[in-house]
Amino acid sequence: MREILDKILECEDKYIENFCKSINEGNYRRYFDDELRDMYDHNFIKVNYDLDNNEVLNIINTETRNRYETNSGFCKIILGNTLREISLSFKEEKSEIEHLGVYVYTEGISGWKSIDECEIKKISNEHMVKELINLDLAHDAENYGADFCNRRAIRKGKVYLDTNKLCDSYNCYYNNVPVGNCELMTYYDTAKIESFAVHPDYQRKGIGTTILKYLVSKAVMEGAKVVYLLADEDDTPKDMYIKMGFKKVSDIYSLLWKF
């Protein structure tokens, strides 16, 4: 299991490098995206996993103070899988605790049902990026605002069309209508599934299963021995992943302050 987790952590680093620059600052690494500075997942620090609690608390106090004093708008700190007690110690503070489960696919996909009317295509041109923007707006505009969703999709679209980047994205079409999207990145023998979403009008119709079946199959064909995704432990999709054969192998905790 330790070998699998090490591969996943390495793949996570390679994934975020598609979108961010990073600086090693000793006990933690800082990630930042100059093109999308207000996206929490592209601008954060990740604390080294081998630190004791006092060292971590010092980093948290220093980073939050600096981000607040420089009017950064937010501060996100990823604590990893071994610092649950520190995460919970901030439960009453003005911070949000994010708890992600790391789920690895462990079973065959022959029993999964897929929809014949669905066609899944890799994003390969600007028109498909525009389709992604519309999907992003339909799925997230109410929660994050149309402006942010538009800028996020454009930012990610640049990565998908860049042949020097490792991360690809796929649109799903139901009777030629774009209804879903998901990322896939294969790094050596490890594959990450990310940003999985289905248009609200087409959910609970088997489209999500169709997308996941396609991407897991593709990852395996590309040589992946480990296929994984991250799921919000406070949300219901994790139950769907478990039913589909994904097994939880670890946790990732992070703290988010909004100023």
CSV table of C-alpha atoms in Angstrom, one decimal:
chain,number,residue,atom,x,y,z
A,1,MET,CA,0.0,0.0,0.0
A,2,ARG,CA,2.9,2.4,0.8
A,3,GLU,CA,4.2,2.0,-2.8
A,4,ILE,CA,0.7,2.8,-4.2
A,5,LEU,CA,0.4,5.9,-2.0
A,6,ASP,CA,3.9,7.1,-3.1
A,7,LYS,CA,2.9,6.8,-6.7
A,8,ILE,CA,-0.3,8.7,-6.1
A,9,LEU,CA,1.5,11.5,-4.3
A,10,GLU,CA,4.0,11.8,-7.2
A,11,CYS,CA,1.2,11.8,-9.7
A,12,GLU,CA,-0.6,14.5,-7.7
A,13,ASP,CA,2.5,16.7,-7.9
A,14,LYS,CA,2.8,16.1,-11.7
A,15,TYR,CA,-0.8,16.9,-12.2
A,16,ILE,CA,-0.7,20.3,-10.4
A,17,GLU,CA,2.4,21.2,-12.3
A,18,ASN,CA,0.3,21.3,-15.5
A,19,PHE,CA,-1.4,24.5,-14.1
A,20,CYS,CA,1.0,25.9,-11.5
A,21,LYS,CA,4.5,27.0,-10.7
A,22,SER,CA,6.0,25.9,-7.4
A,23,ILE,CA,8.7,27.0,-5.0
A,24,ASN,CA,10.3,24.8,-2.3
A,25,GLU,CA,10.3,26.8,1.0
A,26,GLY,CA,11.9,24.3,3.3
A,27,ASN,CA,9.1,22.7,5.4
A,28,TYR,CA,6.5,23.3,2.7
A,29,ARG,CA,6.1,23.9,-1.1
A,30,ARG,CA,4.2,26.9,-2.4
A,31,TYR,CA,2.1,26.5,-5.6
A,32,PHE,CA,0.8,29.5,-7.6
A,33,ASP,CA,-0.9,30.1,-10.9
A,34,ASP,CA,-0.2,33.6,-12.3
A,35,GLU,CA,-3.1,33.3,-14.8
A,36,LEU,CA,-5.8,32.3,-12.2
A,37,ARG,CA,-4.8,33.8,-8.9
A,38,ASP,CA,-8.2,33.4,-7.3
A,39,MET,CA,-8.5,29.7,-7.8
A,40,TYR,CA,-8.0,27.9,-4.5
A,41,ASP,CA,-6.8,24.7,-6.0
A,42,HIS,CA,-4.0,26.4,-8.0
A,43,ASN,CA,-2.7,28.7,-5.2
A,44,PHE,CA,-1.8,27.0,-1.9
A,45,ILE,CA,1.0,25.6,0.2
A,46,LYS,CA,1.5,21.9,0.9
A,47,VAL,CA,3.1,21.1,4.2
A,48,ASN,CA,5.7,18.3,4.4
A,49,TYR,CA,4.2,15.2,5.9
A,50,ASP,CA,7.1,14.5,8.3
A,51,LEU,CA,6.7,17.6,10.5
A,52,ASP,CA,5.5,17.6,14.1
A,53,ASN,CA,2.4,19.4,15.1
A,54,ASN,CA,4.2,22.5,16.5
A,55,GLU,CA,6.1,23.0,13.3
A,56,VAL,CA,2.8,22.7,11.3
A,57,LEU,CA,1.0,25.2,13.6
A,58,ASN,CA,3.8,27.7,13.2
A,59,ILE,CA,3.6,27.4,9.4
A,60,ILE,CA,-0.2,27.9,9.5
A,61,ASN,CA,0.0,31.0,11.8
A,62,THR,CA,2.7,32.6,9.6
A,63,GLU,CA,1.1,31.8,6.3
A,64,THR,CA,-2.4,33.0,7.3
A,65,ARG,CA,-1.1,36.2,8.8
A,66,ASN,CA,1.0,37.0,5.6
A,67,ARG,CA,-1.9,36.2,3.3
A,68,TYR,CA,-4.2,38.4,5.3
A,69,GLU,CA,-1.8,41.3,5.5
A,70,THR,CA,-1.1,41.2,1.8
A,71,ASN,CA,-4.9,41.2,0.9
A,72,SER,CA,-4.6,37.9,-0.9
A,73,GLY,CA,-8.2,37.1,-0.4
A,74,PHE,CA,-7.7,33.6,0.8
A,75,CYS,CA,-5.2,31.1,2.2
A,76,LYS,CA,-5.3,27.4,1.5
A,77,ILE,CA,-3.0,24.9,3.3
A,78,ILE,CA,-2.9,21.2,2.5
A,79,LEU,CA,-1.9,19.2,5.5
A,80,GLY,CA,-1.8,15.7,3.9
A,81,ASN,CA,-3.1,12.5,5.5
A,82,THR,CA,-1.4,12.4,8.9
A,83,LEU,CA,-2.6,15.6,10.4
A,84,ARG,CA,-6.3,15.1,11.0
A,85,GLU,CA,-6.0,16.3,14.6
A,86,ILE,CA,-4.6,19.6,13.5
A,87,SER,CA,-7.4,20.0,10.9
A,88,LEU,CA,-10.0,19.4,13.6
A,89,SER,CA,-8.4,21.8,16.0
A,90,PHE,CA,-9.4,24.6,13.5
A,91,LYS,CA,-13.0,23.5,13.4
A,92,GLU,CA,-14.2,26.5,15.4
A,93,GLU,CA,-11.9,28.9,13.7
A,94,LYS,CA,-12.9,31.0,10.6
A,95,SER,CA,-11.6,28.3,8.3
A,96,GLU,CA,-13.1,25.6,6.1
A,97,ILE,CA,-11.9,22.1,6.5
A,98,GLU,CA,-11.7,20.0,3.3
A,99,HIS,CA,-11.6,16.3,3.7
A,100,LEU,CA,-10.8,14.3,0.5
A,101,GLY,CA,-10.7,10.6,0.3
A,102,VAL,CA,-8.2,8.9,-2.1
A,103,TYR,CA,-10.0,6.2,-4.0
A,104,VAL,CA,-8.2,3.6,-6.1
A,105,TYR,CA,-10.0,1.4,-8.7
A,106,THR,CA,-9.8,-2.2,-7.7
A,107,GLU,CA,-12.3,-4.2,-9.8
A,108,GLY,CA,-13.0,-4.9,-13.5
A,109,ILE,CA,-15.4,-2.7,-15.4
A,110,SER,CA,-17.1,-5.4,-17.5
A,111,GLY,CA,-20.3,-5.2,-15.4
A,112,TRP,CA,-20.6,-1.4,-15.8
A,113,LYS,CA,-23.5,-0.3,-18.1
A,114,SER,CA,-22.7,2.4,-20.6
A,115,ILE,CA,-25.1,4.4,-22.8
A,116,ASP,CA,-24.8,3.7,-26.6
A,117,GLU,CA,-25.9,7.2,-27.4
A,118,CYS,CA,-22.9,8.7,-25.7
A,119,GLU,CA,-19.7,9.5,-27.5
A,120,ILE,CA,-16.6,10.7,-25.6
A,121,LYS,CA,-14.0,12.8,-27.3
A,122,LYS,CA,-10.7,14.3,-26.2
A,123,ILE,CA,-10.7,18.1,-26.2
A,124,SER,CA,-8.5,19.0,-29.2
A,125,ASN,CA,-9.7,22.4,-30.4
A,126,GLU,CA,-11.1,25.8,-29.3
A,127,HIS,CA,-14.7,24.8,-30.2
A,128,MET,CA,-14.5,21.9,-27.7
A,129,VAL,CA,-13.1,24.3,-25.1
A,130,LYS,CA,-16.1,26.5,-25.6
A,131,GLU,CA,-18.3,23.5,-25.1
A,132,LEU,CA,-16.4,22.9,-21.8
A,133,ILE,CA,-17.1,26.5,-20.8
A,134,ASN,CA,-20.8,26.0,-21.3
A,135,LEU,CA,-20.7,22.8,-19.2
A,136,ASP,CA,-18.8,24.5,-16.5
A,137,LEU,CA,-21.3,27.3,-16.4
A,138,ALA,CA,-24.2,24.9,-16.2
A,139,HIS,CA,-22.6,22.9,-13.4
A,140,ASP,CA,-20.9,25.5,-11.2
A,141,ALA,CA,-22.1,29.1,-12.1
A,142,GLU,CA,-24.6,29.2,-9.3
A,143,ASN,CA,-21.9,28.3,-6.7
A,144,TYR,CA,-18.9,30.1,-8.1
A,145,GLY,CA,-20.2,32.8,-10.4
A,146,ALA,CA,-20.2,32.9,-14.2
A,147,ASP,CA,-17.1,35.1,-14.5
A,148,PHE,CA,-14.9,32.6,-12.5
A,149,CYS,CA,-16.3,29.5,-14.3
A,150,ASN,CA,-15.6,31.2,-17.6
A,151,ARG,CA,-12.0,32.1,-16.7
A,152,ARG,CA,-11.3,28.7,-15.1
A,153,ALA,CA,-12.5,26.8,-18.2
A,154,ILE,CA,-10.4,29.0,-20.5
A,155,ARG,CA,-7.3,28.6,-18.2
A,156,LYS,CA,-7.7,24.8,-18.2
A,157,GLY,CA,-8.5,24.7,-21.9
A,158,LYS,CA,-5.0,26.2,-22.6
A,159,VAL,CA,-3.5,23.2,-20.8
A,160,TYR,CA,-5.6,20.6,-22.6
A,161,LEU,CA,-4.5,22.0,-26.0
A,162,ASP,CA,-0.9,22.2,-25.0
A,163,THR,CA,0.9,19.0,-26.3
A,164,ASN,CA,3.7,19.6,-23.8
A,165,LYS,CA,1.3,19.1,-20.9
A,166,LEU,CA,0.4,15.7,-19.4
A,167,CYS,CA,-3.3,16.4,-18.6
A,168,ASP,CA,-6.1,15.7,-21.1
A,169,SER,CA,-9.8,16.4,-20.8
A,170,TYR,CA,-12.7,14.6,-22.5
A,171,ASN,CA,-16.2,15.9,-23.4
A,172,CYS,CA,-19.1,13.5,-23.4
A,173,TYR,CA,-21.8,13.9,-26.0
A,174,TYR,CA,-25.3,12.5,-25.7
A,175,ASN,CA,-27.0,12.4,-29.1
A,176,ASN,CA,-24.3,15.0,-30.2
A,177,VAL,CA,-25.2,17.3,-27.2
A,178,PRO,CA,-22.2,18.0,-24.8
A,179,VAL,CA,-23.4,16.7,-21.4
A,180,GLY,CA,-20.3,15.9,-19.3
A,181,ASN,CA,-16.6,16.3,-18.9
A,182,CYS,CA,-13.7,14.7,-17.1
A,183,GLU,CA,-9.9,15.0,-17.0
A,184,LEU,CA,-7.4,12.1,-17.3
A,185,MET,CA,-3.7,12.2,-16.7
A,186,THR,CA,-1.5,9.1,-17.0
A,187,TYR,CA,2.0,9.4,-15.5
A,188,TYR,CA,4.0,6.2,-16.0
A,189,ASP,CA,1.8,3.5,-14.5
A,190,THR,CA,-0.5,5.8,-12.5
A,191,ALA,CA,-3.6,7.5,-13.8
A,192,LYS,CA,-5.6,10.3,-12.1
A,193,ILE,CA,-9.2,11.0,-12.9
A,194,GLU,CA,-10.2,14.6,-12.0
A,195,SER,CA,-12.9,17.3,-12.6
A,196,PHE,CA,-15.6,14.8,-13.2
A,197,ALA,CA,-18.9,16.6,-13.9
A,198,VAL,CA,-22.3,15.9,-15.7
A,199,HIS,CA,-24.7,18.6,-16.8
A,200,PRO,CA,-27.5,18.9,-14.2
A,201,ASP,CA,-30.2,18.2,-16.8
A,202,TYR,CA,-28.5,14.8,-17.6
A,203,GLN,CA,-27.6,13.5,-14.2
A,204,ARG,CA,-28.8,10.1,-12.9
A,205,LYS,CA,-29.1,8.7,-16.5
A,206,GLY,CA,-26.0,6.6,-16.5
A,207,ILE,CA,-23.8,9.2,-18.2
A,208,GLY,CA,-21.4,9.5,-15.3
A,209,THR,CA,-20.9,5.7,-15.3
A,210,THR,CA,-20.3,5.8,-19.1
A,211,ILE,CA,-17.7,8.5,-18.7
A,212,LEU,CA,-15.8,6.7,-15.9
A,213,LYS,CA,-15.9,3.4,-17.7
A,214,TYR,CA,-14.4,5.0,-20.8
A,215,LEU,CA,-11.6,6.8,-18.9
A,216,VAL,CA,-10.7,3.8,-16.6
A,217,SER,CA,-10.5,1.6,-19.8
A,218,LYS,CA,-8.3,4.2,-21.5
A,219,ALA,CA,-6.0,4.5,-18.6
A,220,VAL,CA,-5.6,0.7,-18.4
A,221,MET,CA,-4.9,0.6,-22.1
A,222,GLU,CA,-2.2,3.2,-21.6
A,223,GLY,CA,-0.5,1.0,-19.1
A,224,ALA,CA,-1.9,2.3,-15.8
A,225,LYS,CA,-1.7,-0.2,-12.9
A,226,VAL,CA,-3.1,2.4,-10.5
A,227,VAL,CA,-6.2,4.4,-11.4
A,228,TYR,CA,-7.4,6.8,-8.7
A,229,LEU,CA,-9.5,9.9,-8.0
A,230,LEU,CA,-10.1,12.2,-5.1
A,231,ALA,CA,-13.6,12.5,-3.6
A,232,ASP,CA,-15.1,14.9,-1.1
A,233,GLU,CA,-15.9,12.9,2.0
A,234,ASP,CA,-18.8,15.2,2.8
A,235,ASP,CA,-20.5,14.7,-0.6
A,236,THR,CA,-22.5,11.8,-2.0
A,237,PRO,CA,-20.5,10.9,-5.2
A,238,LYS,CA,-18.0,9.0,-3.0
A,239,ASP,CA,-20.8,6.4,-2.4
A,240,MET,CA,-21.2,6.0,-6.2
A,241,TYR,CA,-17.4,5.5,-6.6
A,242,ILE,CA,-17.4,2.8,-3.9
A,243,LYS,CA,-20.3,1.0,-5.7
A,244,MET,CA,-18.4,1.1,-8.9
A,245,GLY,CA,-15.3,-0.6,-7.4
A,246,PHE,CA,-13.2,2.2,-6.0
A,247,LYS,CA,-11.6,1.6,-2.6
A,248,LYS,CA,-10.6,4.3,-0.2
A,249,VAL,CA,-6.8,4.0,0.6
A,250,SER,CA,-6.0,7.4,2.3
A,251,ASP,CA,-7.2,10.9,3.3
A,252,ILE,CA,-6.1,14.4,2.4
A,253,TYR,CA,-7.0,17.3,4.7
A,254,SER,CA,-6.7,21.0,4.0
A,255,LEU,CA,-7.7,24.3,5.6
A,256,LEU,CA,-9.1,27.3,3.7
A,257,TRP,CA,-9.5,30.8,5.0
A,258,LYS,CA,-11.4,33.5,3.1
A,259,PHE,CA,-10.6,37.1,4.0
